Amino acid sequence: RLKEAGKINTSLLILGKCINALRHNQISKTHSHVPFRESKLTRYFQGFFSGRGKVCIIVNISQCASMYDETLNVLKFSAVAQKVLLNNLKLPPPLVSKRSAR
């Protein structure tokens, strides 16, 4: 379980890096590297963050005082993620081969 939890935390950390990089690219109008390939989770979401789908992030917070630090970090992450605007890329239509009538 500890190994699995570590991998989940790593994936979430990389997701945060990707969202921060996307936000930074929007603010500075530059195209710096977004580390999508560093985790399976972000590799899976790469198409969505490139504008080829819809993304919805749901955050879960706790009202427990002992979870204050984690709740604050989740709220900070969601505030940055909310400000990322995705490009609506117009993808070309799929190629369809036309068969000639014989």
Coordinates of C-alpha atoms in Angstrom, one line a residue:
R1 CA 0.0 0.0 0.0
L2 CA 2.8 2.4 0.8
K3 CA 4.4 1.8 -2.6
E4 CA 1.0 2.5 -4.3
A5 CA 0.4 5.6 -2.3
G6 CA 3.9 6.9 -3.3
K7 CA 3.1 6.4 -7.0
I8 CA -0.3 8.2 -6.6
N9 CA 1.4 11.1 -4.9
T10 CA 4.1 11.3 -7.6
S11 CA 1.4 11.3 -10.3
L12 CA -0.5 14.1 -8.5
L13 CA 2.7 16.1 -8.1
I14 CA 3.4 15.8 -11.9
L15 CA -0.2 16.8 -12.6
G16 CA 0.4 19.9 -10.5
K17 CA 3.6 20.6 -12.5
C18 CA 1.7 20.3 -15.7
I19 CA -1.1 22.6 -14.6
N20 CA 1.4 25.2 -13.3
A21 CA 3.3 25.0 -16.6
L22 CA 0.1 25.4 -18.7
R23 CA -0.8 28.5 -16.5
H24 CA 2.7 29.9 -16.8
N25 CA 2.6 29.5 -20.6
Q26 CA -0.7 31.4 -20.7
I27 CA 0.6 34.3 -18.5
S28 CA 3.9 34.7 -20.2
K29 CA 2.7 33.8 -23.7
T30 CA 5.7 31.5 -24.1
H31 CA 5.7 27.8 -25.0
S32 CA 7.8 26.2 -22.3
H33 CA 7.9 22.4 -21.8
V34 CA 4.9 20.8 -20.1
P35 CA 6.0 17.5 -18.5
F36 CA 3.1 15.3 -19.7
R37 CA 5.2 12.3 -20.2
E38 CA 6.5 12.1 -16.7
S39 CA 3.6 10.1 -15.4
K40 CA 0.9 7.8 -16.7
L41 CA -1.9 10.0 -15.3
T42 CA -0.7 13.1 -17.1
R43 CA 0.1 11.2 -20.3
Y44 CA -3.6 10.1 -20.3
F45 CA -4.8 13.6 -19.8
Q46 CA -2.5 15.2 -22.3
G47 CA -5.2 15.3 -25.1
F48 CA -7.7 16.9 -22.8
F49 CA -5.3 19.6 -21.7
S50 CA -4.4 20.2 -25.4
G51 CA -8.0 21.1 -26.1
R52 CA -9.3 17.8 -27.5
G53 CA -11.8 17.2 -24.7
K54 CA -13.5 18.5 -21.7
V55 CA -11.9 18.5 -18.3
C56 CA -13.6 18.8 -14.9
I57 CA -11.6 18.7 -11.6
I58 CA -13.4 17.9 -8.4
V59 CA -11.5 18.6 -5.2
N60 CA -12.3 17.0 -1.9
I61 CA -11.5 19.0 1.3
S62 CA -11.8 18.2 5.0
Q63 CA -13.2 20.4 7.7
C64 CA -11.0 18.6 10.3
A65 CA -8.5 20.9 11.9
S66 CA -5.7 18.3 11.7
M67 CA -6.1 18.3 7.8
Y68 CA -5.7 22.1 7.5
D69 CA -2.4 22.0 5.6
E70 CA -3.6 19.4 3.1
T71 CA -6.9 21.3 2.6
L72 CA -5.0 24.5 2.0
N73 CA -2.8 22.9 -0.6
V74 CA -5.8 21.4 -2.4
L75 CA -7.5 24.8 -2.5
K76 CA -4.3 26.5 -3.8
F77 CA -4.0 23.8 -6.5
S78 CA -7.7 24.1 -7.5
A79 CA -7.3 27.9 -7.7
V80 CA -4.5 27.6 -10.2
A81 CA -6.2 24.8 -12.1
Q82 CA -9.4 27.0 -12.4
K83 CA -7.4 29.8 -14.1
V84 CA -6.0 27.5 -16.9
L85 CA -7.8 28.2 -20.2
L86 CA -7.7 25.3 -22.6
N87 CA -7.2 26.0 -26.3
N88 CA -10.1 24.7 -28.5
L89 CA -8.1 23.1 -31.2
K90 CA -9.9 22.4 -34.4
L91 CA -8.8 19.0 -35.4
P92 CA -9.0 18.0 -39.1
P93 CA -11.7 15.6 -40.0
P94 CA -10.7 11.9 -40.1
L95 CA -9.5 10.7 -43.5
V96 CA -12.0 8.4 -45.2
S97 CA -10.9 6.4 -48.1
K98 CA -13.3 6.6 -51.1
R99 CA -13.8 3.3 -52.9
S100 CA -14.4 3.5 -56.6
A101 CA -17.5 1.9 -57.9
R102 CA -16.7 -1.1 -60.2

